[in-house]
Short mmCIF file of C-alpha atoms in Angstrom, two decimals:
data_model
loop_
_atom_site.label_atom_id
_atom_site.label_comp_id
_atom_site.label_asym_id
_atom_site.label_seq_id
_atom_site.Cartn_x
_atom_site.Cartn_y
_atom_site.Cartn_z
CA UNK A 65 -1.83 -93.52 48.42
CA UNK A 66 -4.84 -91.15 48.00
CA UNK A 67 -8.14 -92.11 49.47
CA UNK A 68 -11.21 -91.09 47.48
CA UNK A 69 -11.92 -88.00 49.58
CA UNK A 70 -8.37 -86.68 49.17
CA UNK A 71 -8.39 -87.38 45.42
CA UNK A 72 -11.70 -85.58 44.91
CA UNK A 73 -10.53 -82.63 47.04
CA UNK A 74 -7.36 -82.21 44.93
CA UNK A 75 -9.36 -82.60 41.71
CA UNK A 76 -11.78 -79.83 42.68
CA UNK A 77 -8.92 -77.56 43.76
CA UNK A 78 -7.23 -78.05 40.37
CA UNK A 79 -10.48 -77.36 38.54
CA UNK A 80 -11.06 -74.18 40.56
CA UNK A 81 -7.50 -73.04 39.84
CA UNK A 82 -8.01 -73.66 36.10
CA UNK A 83 -11.31 -71.77 36.18
CA UNK A 84 -9.66 -68.78 37.90
CA UNK A 85 -6.80 -68.87 35.38
CA UNK A 86 -9.26 -68.93 32.47
CA UNK A 87 -11.20 -66.01 33.94
CA UNK A 88 -7.99 -63.99 34.09
CA UNK A 89 -7.11 -64.75 30.47
CA UNK A 90 -7.93 -61.95 27.99
CA UNK A 91 -10.62 -62.77 25.46
CA UNK A 92 -9.72 -63.06 21.78
CA UNK A 93 -11.34 -59.64 21.29
CA UNK A 94 -9.19 -58.06 23.98
CA UNK A 95 -6.18 -59.75 22.42
CA UNK A 96 -7.12 -58.30 19.04
CA UNK A 97 -7.43 -54.82 20.55
CA UNK A 98 -4.13 -55.30 22.34
CA UNK A 99 -2.29 -55.15 19.02
CA UNK A 100 -3.25 -51.50 18.60
CA UNK A 101 -2.90 -48.28 20.57
CA UNK A 102 -6.42 -47.43 21.69
CA UNK A 103 -5.46 -45.04 24.50
CA UNK A 104 -6.14 -41.87 22.53
CA UNK A 105 -6.32 -38.27 23.69
CA UNK A 106 -9.30 -36.42 22.23
CA UNK A 107 -7.60 -33.01 22.37
CA UNK A 108 -4.55 -34.33 20.52
CA UNK A 109 -6.77 -35.85 17.84
CA UNK A 110 -8.60 -32.55 17.40
CA UNK A 111 -5.29 -30.70 17.04
CA UNK A 112 -3.99 -33.13 14.41
CA UNK A 113 -7.21 -32.90 12.43
CA UNK A 114 -7.15 -29.13 12.57
CA UNK A 115 -3.60 -29.16 11.21
CA UNK A 116 -4.53 -31.46 8.30
CA UNK A 117 -7.51 -29.29 7.38
CA UNK A 118 -5.52 -26.07 7.57
CA UNK A 119 -2.55 -27.40 5.61
CA UNK A 120 -4.11 -29.58 2.92
CA UNK A 121 -7.81 -28.99 2.17
CA UNK A 122 -7.21 -26.00 -0.11
CA UNK A 123 -4.86 -27.98 -2.38
CA UNK A 124 -7.61 -30.54 -2.95
CA UNK A 125 -10.25 -27.98 -3.93
CA UNK A 126 -10.06 -28.84 -7.63
CA UNK A 127 -12.49 -29.80 -10.38
CA UNK A 128 -11.06 -33.31 -10.68
CA UNK A 129 -11.40 -33.98 -6.96
CA UNK A 130 -15.03 -32.80 -7.02
CA UNK A 131 -15.79 -35.11 -9.96
CA UNK A 132 -14.24 -37.96 -8.03
CA UNK A 133 -16.24 -37.13 -4.90
CA UNK A 134 -19.48 -37.10 -6.89
CA UNK A 135 -18.65 -40.62 -8.06
CA UNK A 136 -18.24 -41.69 -4.40
CA UNK A 137 -21.75 -40.67 -3.30
CA UNK A 138 -24.17 -43.24 -1.92
CA UNK A 139 -27.28 -41.33 -2.99
CA UNK A 140 -29.61 -41.96 -0.10
CA UNK A 141 -33.30 -41.79 0.67
CA UNK A 142 -34.26 -43.05 4.11
CA UNK A 143 -37.45 -41.18 4.92
CA UNK A 144 -40.66 -42.30 6.52
CA UNK A 145 -42.42 -40.83 3.47
CA UNK A 146 -40.56 -43.08 0.99
CA UNK A 147 -42.92 -45.00 -1.27
CA UNK A 148 -42.56 -47.25 -4.28
CA UNK A 149 -43.42 -44.28 -6.49
CA UNK A 150 -40.96 -41.86 -4.87
CA UNK A 151 -38.12 -44.41 -4.86
CA UNK A 152 -38.81 -45.26 -8.49
CA UNK A 153 -38.55 -41.56 -9.44
CA UNK A 154 -35.42 -41.26 -7.30
CA UNK A 155 -33.84 -44.13 -9.25
CA UNK A 156 -34.97 -42.79 -12.62
CA UNK A 157 -33.03 -39.58 -11.95
CA UNK A 158 -29.88 -41.68 -11.60
CA UNK A 159 -30.69 -43.33 -14.94
CA UNK A 160 -31.23 -39.93 -16.56
CA UNK A 161 -27.88 -38.65 -15.26
CA UNK A 162 -25.93 -40.86 -17.68
CA UNK A 163 -27.77 -39.36 -20.67
CA UNK A 164 -27.67 -35.77 -19.48
CA UNK A 165 -24.03 -35.76 -18.32
CA UNK A 166 -22.22 -38.42 -20.40
CA UNK A 167 -18.79 -36.97 -19.56
CA UNK A 168 -19.29 -37.39 -15.79
CA UNK A 169 -19.23 -40.57 -13.74
CA UNK A 170 -22.50 -41.31 -11.95
CA UNK A 171 -22.99 -41.79 -8.22
CA UNK A 172 -21.53 -44.94 -6.64
CA UNK A 173 -24.77 -46.38 -5.22
CA UNK A 174 -28.40 -45.81 -4.38
CA UNK A 175 -29.09 -46.48 -0.69
CA UNK A 176 -32.63 -47.33 0.46
CA UNK A 177 -34.57 -49.30 3.03
CA UNK A 178 -34.64 -53.09 2.41
CA UNK A 179 -38.27 -53.15 1.28
CA UNK A 180 -37.35 -50.76 -1.55
CA UNK A 181 -34.48 -52.83 -2.96
CA UNK A 182 -36.68 -54.61 -5.47
CA UNK A 183 -38.05 -51.30 -6.80
CA UNK A 184 -34.52 -49.98 -7.32
CA UNK A 185 -33.40 -53.26 -8.85
CA UNK A 186 -36.30 -53.25 -11.32
CA UNK A 187 -35.79 -49.57 -12.23
CA UNK A 188 -32.03 -49.04 -12.22
CA UNK A 189 -30.41 -48.97 -15.66
CA UNK A 190 -27.29 -46.88 -15.01
CA UNK A 191 -24.05 -48.81 -15.33
CA UNK A 192 -21.77 -49.36 -12.34
CA UNK A 193 -24.27 -48.00 -9.80
CA UNK A 194 -24.71 -50.34 -6.84
CA UNK A 195 -27.81 -50.95 -4.75
CA UNK A 196 -27.19 -50.49 -1.03
CA UNK A 197 -29.66 -51.23 1.76
CA UNK A 198 -29.64 -50.31 5.42
CA UNK A 199 -30.50 -53.40 7.41
CA UNK A 200 -30.17 -55.18 10.73
CA UNK A 201 -32.65 -53.07 12.66
CA UNK A 202 -31.40 -49.75 11.27
CA UNK A 203 -30.91 -47.17 12.74
CA UNK A 204 -30.79 -48.40 16.35
CA UNK A 205 -29.82 -52.06 15.84
CA UNK A 206 -32.37 -52.86 18.56
CA UNK A 207 -34.22 -55.93 17.39
CA UNK A 208 -33.94 -59.72 17.47
CA UNK A 209 -30.94 -61.27 15.74
CA UNK A 210 -33.30 -63.49 13.77
CA UNK A 211 -34.97 -60.36 12.40
CA UNK A 212 -31.60 -58.85 11.45
CA UNK A 213 -30.61 -61.99 9.59
CA UNK A 214 -33.94 -62.30 7.81
CA UNK A 215 -34.03 -58.60 6.83
CA UNK A 216 -30.49 -58.77 5.46
CA UNK A 217 -31.17 -61.98 3.52
CA UNK A 218 -34.36 -60.54 2.06
CA UNK A 219 -32.61 -57.34 0.99
CA UNK A 220 -29.94 -59.33 -0.80
CA UNK A 221 -32.55 -61.56 -2.42
CA UNK A 222 -34.35 -58.42 -3.64
CA UNK A 223 -31.25 -57.14 -5.40
CA UNK A 224 -29.03 -55.39 -2.86
CA UNK A 225 -25.31 -55.40 -3.65
CA UNK A 226 -24.29 -53.86 -0.33
CA UNK A 227 -25.65 -53.93 3.21
CA UNK A 228 -25.21 -51.15 5.79
CA UNK A 229 -25.72 -52.23 9.42
CA UNK A 230 -25.26 -50.53 12.79
CA UNK A 231 -23.21 -52.07 15.57
CA UNK A 232 -25.17 -52.90 18.72
CA UNK A 233 -23.85 -49.82 20.49
CA UNK A 234 -25.24 -50.81 23.87
CA UNK A 235 -23.36 -54.11 23.77
CA UNK A 236 -20.12 -52.37 22.87
CA UNK A 237 -20.43 -49.73 25.60
CA UNK A 238 -21.20 -52.37 28.22
CA UNK A 239 -18.08 -54.33 27.25
CA UNK A 240 -19.91 -57.18 25.52
CA UNK A 241 -17.43 -57.34 22.66
CA UNK A 242 -18.28 -60.98 21.96
CA UNK A 243 -21.97 -60.15 21.50
CA UNK A 244 -21.17 -57.24 19.20
CA UNK A 245 -18.68 -59.20 17.10
CA UNK A 246 -20.87 -62.28 16.84
CA UNK A 247 -23.64 -60.15 15.32
CA UNK A 248 -21.34 -58.63 12.72
CA UNK A 249 -19.82 -62.01 11.85
CA UNK A 250 -23.24 -63.61 11.44
CA UNK A 251 -24.47 -60.84 9.15
CA UNK A 252 -21.25 -60.97 7.13
CA UNK A 253 -21.86 -64.69 6.70
CA UNK A 254 -25.30 -63.85 5.29
CA UNK A 255 -23.74 -61.30 2.91
CA UNK A 256 -21.08 -63.68 1.64
CA UNK A 257 -19.19 -61.90 -1.14
CA UNK A 258 -21.52 -58.89 -1.02
CA UNK A 259 -20.20 -55.81 0.75
CA UNK A 260 -20.99 -55.26 4.43
CA UNK A 261 -20.67 -51.68 5.69
CA UNK A 262 -20.65 -51.44 9.48
CA UNK A 263 -21.86 -48.18 11.05
CA UNK A 264 -20.18 -47.33 14.35
CA UNK A 265 -22.55 -44.47 15.29
CA UNK A 266 -19.51 -42.54 16.44
CA UNK A 267 -21.49 -39.75 18.10
CA UNK A 268 -22.80 -42.25 20.65
CA UNK A 269 -19.41 -43.77 21.47
CA UNK A 270 -18.18 -40.87 23.55
CA UNK A 271 -14.44 -40.82 22.89
CA UNK A 272 -11.74 -41.32 20.30
CA UNK A 273 -10.57 -44.41 22.18
CA UNK A 274 -14.00 -46.01 21.92
CA UNK A 275 -14.25 -45.13 18.23
CA UNK A 276 -10.93 -46.84 17.54
CA UNK A 277 -11.87 -49.93 19.55
CA UNK A 278 -15.21 -50.23 17.77
CA UNK A 279 -13.52 -49.76 14.39
CA UNK A 280 -10.97 -52.49 15.05
CA UNK A 281 -13.57 -54.93 16.35
CA UNK A 282 -15.83 -54.28 13.36
CA UNK A 283 -12.98 -54.96 10.93
CA UNK A 284 -11.89 -57.99 12.94
CA UNK A 285 -15.44 -59.32 12.59
CA UNK A 286 -15.52 -59.03 8.80
CA UNK A 287 -16.61 -55.48 7.92
CA UNK A 288 -15.75 -54.54 4.33
CA UNK A 289 -16.35 -50.86 5.15
CA UNK A 290 -16.59 -48.95 8.37
CA UNK A 291 -18.98 -46.02 8.40
CA UNK A 292 -19.31 -43.14 10.85
CA UNK A 293 -23.00 -42.62 11.42
CA UNK A 294 -26.63 -43.22 10.56
CA UNK A 295 -27.41 -39.51 10.44
CA UNK A 296 -30.19 -40.19 12.95
CA UNK A 297 -28.04 -39.45 16.03
CA UNK A 298 -26.12 -36.29 16.85
CA UNK A 299 -23.30 -35.60 16.48
CA UNK A 300 -23.11 -37.49 13.21
CA UNK A 301 -19.94 -37.61 11.12
CA UNK A 302 -17.05 -35.48 12.37
CA UNK A 303 -13.53 -35.01 10.99
CA UNK A 304 -12.13 -36.22 14.31
CA UNK A 305 -14.05 -39.51 14.10
CA UNK A 306 -12.94 -39.87 10.47
CA UNK A 307 -9.31 -39.38 11.47
CA UNK A 308 -9.49 -42.08 14.14
CA UNK A 309 -11.29 -44.52 11.85
CA UNK A 310 -8.84 -43.99 8.99
CA UNK A 311 -5.92 -44.48 11.36
CA UNK A 312 -7.53 -47.73 12.54
CA UNK A 313 -7.98 -48.86 8.93
CA UNK A 314 -4.34 -48.12 8.18
CA UNK A 315 -3.05 -49.98 11.23
CA UNK A 316 -5.40 -52.90 10.56
CA UNK A 317 -4.13 -53.10 6.98
CA UNK A 318 -0.51 -53.13 8.15
CA UNK A 319 -1.38 -55.93 10.59
CA UNK A 320 -3.55 -58.08 8.29
CA UNK A 321 -2.95 -56.87 4.70
CA UNK A 322 -6.74 -56.55 4.30
CA UNK A 323 -8.07 -53.28 2.91
CA UNK A 324 -11.25 -51.98 4.53
CA UNK A 325 -13.18 -49.03 3.09
CA UNK A 326 -14.26 -45.85 4.83
CA UNK A 327 -17.61 -44.04 4.59
CA UNK A 328 -18.47 -40.79 6.36
CA UNK A 329 -22.23 -40.27 6.56
CA UNK A 330 -24.62 -37.98 8.37
CA UNK A 331 -24.21 -34.23 8.38
CA UNK A 332 -22.31 -33.92 5.09
CA UNK A 333 -23.87 -30.67 3.97
CA UNK A 334 -21.29 -28.74 1.97
CA UNK A 335 -18.66 -29.31 -0.68
CA UNK A 336 -16.10 -28.23 1.92
CA UNK A 337 -17.27 -31.08 4.17
CA UNK A 338 -16.61 -33.55 1.37
CA UNK A 339 -13.18 -32.05 0.72
CA UNK A 340 -12.29 -32.39 4.39
CA UNK A 341 -13.08 -36.12 4.41
CA UNK A 342 -11.26 -36.61 1.10
CA UNK A 343 -8.22 -34.87 2.57
CA UNK A 344 -8.22 -37.00 5.72
CA UNK A 345 -8.39 -40.20 3.66
CA UNK A 346 -5.64 -39.00 1.33
CA UNK A 347 -3.30 -37.91 4.15
CA UNK A 348 -3.76 -41.00 6.33
CA UNK A 349 -4.55 -43.85 3.95
CA UNK A 350 -2.99 -42.56 0.75
CA UNK A 351 -4.03 -42.60 -2.89
CA UNK A 352 -4.76 -46.35 -2.84
CA UNK A 353 -7.97 -45.58 -0.91
CA UNK A 354 -9.07 -42.86 -3.33
CA UNK A 355 -11.45 -45.02 -5.34
CA UNK A 356 -15.13 -45.66 -4.78
CA UNK A 357 -14.43 -49.29 -3.94
CA UNK A 358 -12.83 -48.04 -0.70
CA UNK A 359 -14.26 -44.55 -0.16
CA UNK A 360 -17.90 -43.49 -0.11
CA UNK A 361 -19.91 -40.47 1.01
CA UNK A 362 -23.31 -41.11 2.57
CA UNK A 363 -25.42 -38.14 1.48
CA UNK A 364 -28.05 -36.89 -0.93
CA UNK A 365 -28.08 -33.14 -0.36
CA UNK A 366 -24.44 -32.98 -1.41
CA UNK A 367 -25.09 -34.33 -4.92
CA UNK A 368 -26.56 -31.13 -6.34
CA UNK A 369 -23.98 -28.98 -4.57
CA UNK A 370 -21.05 -30.93 -5.98
CA UNK A 371 -22.70 -30.99 -9.39
CA UNK A 372 -23.19 -27.22 -9.25
CA UNK A 373 -19.50 -26.69 -8.49
CA UNK A 374 -18.48 -29.08 -11.27
CA UNK A 375 -20.70 -27.39 -13.87
CA UNK A 376 -20.02 -23.87 -12.65
CA UNK A 377 -23.68 -22.98 -12.22
CA UNK A 378 -26.44 -23.75 -9.73
CA UNK A 379 -27.91 -27.12 -10.63
CA UNK A 380 -30.83 -28.95 -9.04
CA UNK A 381 -30.78 -32.20 -10.96
CA UNK A 382 -31.58 -34.61 -8.11
#
């Protein structure tokens, strides 16, 4: 027979053993990552990307591909000088495009700050052009969660079809996967059926392994798209980051049967840049991803350059 002291002693020992066992158990986020190879070699990634570019970019340098890429652009204005007047004029150019170039498909979306969503919504007349807003404390993601939720909800209420947020990079790098994922999940809940694009800020992540981990966790948490960069940090988008992210999307799809889109953004300056990202998507993800529901380009400066190539003469429409 136990006396009370012996019973309590055994009870506490069992509780301590259970606590230690629980501490040693991997979290659900670590278990999710465990399904994928995240031990990547940066030099090997660079070599594989170089091979893809050398072997395949030239074959994609065609008029039809350039027309497609133009239709994948998220035409973006995210300047401190943006005003209601400038954003209205920006949107009116998108409206005018349909009349001036009826044989070409327009851009995929107009991307603005949340306080400009209503202006775009009131002005936009072009068919099949979405309204995207950066939100959630863009570009640093350093603000209160309540602010992120409110800003996202207000952008959607003002007419946004898509929301672009940045992962809390500091939480990810410090190993707080739960904190990072909870934020994404909460903002996806706010978005509901509207698209949530999650920016990894790949230039701040430091390695291919970290990029892949962040990509998987973002998708696991509900991201509809994963996006390279804000364009506010350097380096911004790189072909190597794109390769890793597309590989993560492919493996995630094979595991879950859920298709997640890909968006390179930041530092897309030339038509060749766009062709490189197109080629990476085509070679890794295949033709299924070559639609603007699953592939976007975050840029503005590229619009006139692609248009010039398409028309065969220098054009400064936007």
